[in-house]
CSV table of N, CA and C in Angstrom, one decimal:
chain,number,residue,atom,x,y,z
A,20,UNK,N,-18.8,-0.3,24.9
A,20,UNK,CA,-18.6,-1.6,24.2
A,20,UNK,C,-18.5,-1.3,22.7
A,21,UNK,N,-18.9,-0.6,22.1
A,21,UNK,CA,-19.2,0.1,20.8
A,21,UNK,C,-17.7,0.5,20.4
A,22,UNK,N,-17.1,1.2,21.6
A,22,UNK,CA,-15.6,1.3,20.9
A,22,UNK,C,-14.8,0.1,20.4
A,23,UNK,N,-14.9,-0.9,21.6
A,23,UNK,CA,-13.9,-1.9,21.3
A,23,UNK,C,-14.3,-2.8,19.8
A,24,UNK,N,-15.8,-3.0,20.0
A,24,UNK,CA,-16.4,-3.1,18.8
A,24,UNK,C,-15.6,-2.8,17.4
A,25,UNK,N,-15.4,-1.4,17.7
A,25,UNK,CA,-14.9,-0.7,16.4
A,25,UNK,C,-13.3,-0.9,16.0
A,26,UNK,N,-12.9,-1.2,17.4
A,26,UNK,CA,-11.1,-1.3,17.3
A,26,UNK,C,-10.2,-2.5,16.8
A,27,UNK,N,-11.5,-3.3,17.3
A,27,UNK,CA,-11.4,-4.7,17.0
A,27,UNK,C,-10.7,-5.1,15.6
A,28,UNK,N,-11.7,-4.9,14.9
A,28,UNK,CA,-10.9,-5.2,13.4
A,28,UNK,C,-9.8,-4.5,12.9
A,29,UNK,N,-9.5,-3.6,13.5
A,29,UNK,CA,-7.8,-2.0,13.1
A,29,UNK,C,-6.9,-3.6,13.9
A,30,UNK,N,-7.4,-4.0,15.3
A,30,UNK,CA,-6.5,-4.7,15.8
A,30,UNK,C,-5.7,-5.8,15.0
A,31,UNK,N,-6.8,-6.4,14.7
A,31,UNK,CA,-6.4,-7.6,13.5
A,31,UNK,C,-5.6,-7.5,12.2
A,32,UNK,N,-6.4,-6.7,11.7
A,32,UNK,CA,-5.1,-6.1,10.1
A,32,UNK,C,-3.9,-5.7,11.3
A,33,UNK,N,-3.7,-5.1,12.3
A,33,UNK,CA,-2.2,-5.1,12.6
A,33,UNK,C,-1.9,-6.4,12.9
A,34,UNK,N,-2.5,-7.0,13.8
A,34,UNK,CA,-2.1,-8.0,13.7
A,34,UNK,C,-1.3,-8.7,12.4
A,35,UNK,N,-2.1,-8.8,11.3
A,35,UNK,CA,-1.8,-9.5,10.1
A,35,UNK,C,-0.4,-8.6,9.5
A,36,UNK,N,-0.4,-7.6,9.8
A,36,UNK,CA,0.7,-6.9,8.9
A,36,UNK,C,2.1,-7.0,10.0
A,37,UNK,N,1.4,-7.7,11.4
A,37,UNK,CA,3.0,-8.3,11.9
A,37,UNK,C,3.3,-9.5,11.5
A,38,UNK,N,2.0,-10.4,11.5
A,38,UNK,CA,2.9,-11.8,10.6
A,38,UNK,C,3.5,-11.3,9.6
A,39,UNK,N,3.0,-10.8,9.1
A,39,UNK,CA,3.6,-10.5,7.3
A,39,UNK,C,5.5,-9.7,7.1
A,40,UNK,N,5.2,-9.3,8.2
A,40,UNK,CA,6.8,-8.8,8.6
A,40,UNK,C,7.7,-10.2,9.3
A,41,UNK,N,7.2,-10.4,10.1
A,41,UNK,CA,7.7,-11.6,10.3
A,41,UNK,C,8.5,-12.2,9.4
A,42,UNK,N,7.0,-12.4,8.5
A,42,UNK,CA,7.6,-13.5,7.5
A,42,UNK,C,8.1,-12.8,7.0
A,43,UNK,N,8.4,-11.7,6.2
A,43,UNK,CA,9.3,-11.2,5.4
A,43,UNK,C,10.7,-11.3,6.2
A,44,UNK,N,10.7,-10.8,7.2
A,44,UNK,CA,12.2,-10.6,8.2
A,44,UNK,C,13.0,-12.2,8.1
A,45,UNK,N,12.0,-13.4,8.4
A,45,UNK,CA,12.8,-14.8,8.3
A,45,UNK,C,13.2,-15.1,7.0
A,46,UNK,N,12.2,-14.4,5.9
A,46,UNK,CA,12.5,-14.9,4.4
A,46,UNK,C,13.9,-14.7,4.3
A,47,UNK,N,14.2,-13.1,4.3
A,47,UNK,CA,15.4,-12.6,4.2
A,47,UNK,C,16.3,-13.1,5.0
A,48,UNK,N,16.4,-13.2,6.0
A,48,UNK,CA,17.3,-14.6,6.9
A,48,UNK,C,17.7,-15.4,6.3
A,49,UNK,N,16.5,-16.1,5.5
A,49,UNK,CA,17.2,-17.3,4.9
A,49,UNK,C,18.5,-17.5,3.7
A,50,UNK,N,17.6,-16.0,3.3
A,50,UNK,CA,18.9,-15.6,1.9
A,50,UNK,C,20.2,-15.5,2.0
């Protein structure tokens, strides 16, 4: 349990650094 514990939050900042590409990728779309 202790691992997932630990992975958990690495999970999330990736998470966040895929929205963030995301949104960069549609930004430039829009240009």
């Amino acid at each position: 349990a202790r691992l997932v514990e630990l992975d958990q939050p690495r999970r999330l900042e990736n998470l966040q650094k895929l929205e963030d590409l995301k949104k960069h990728l549609m930004d430039l779309e829009k240009q």
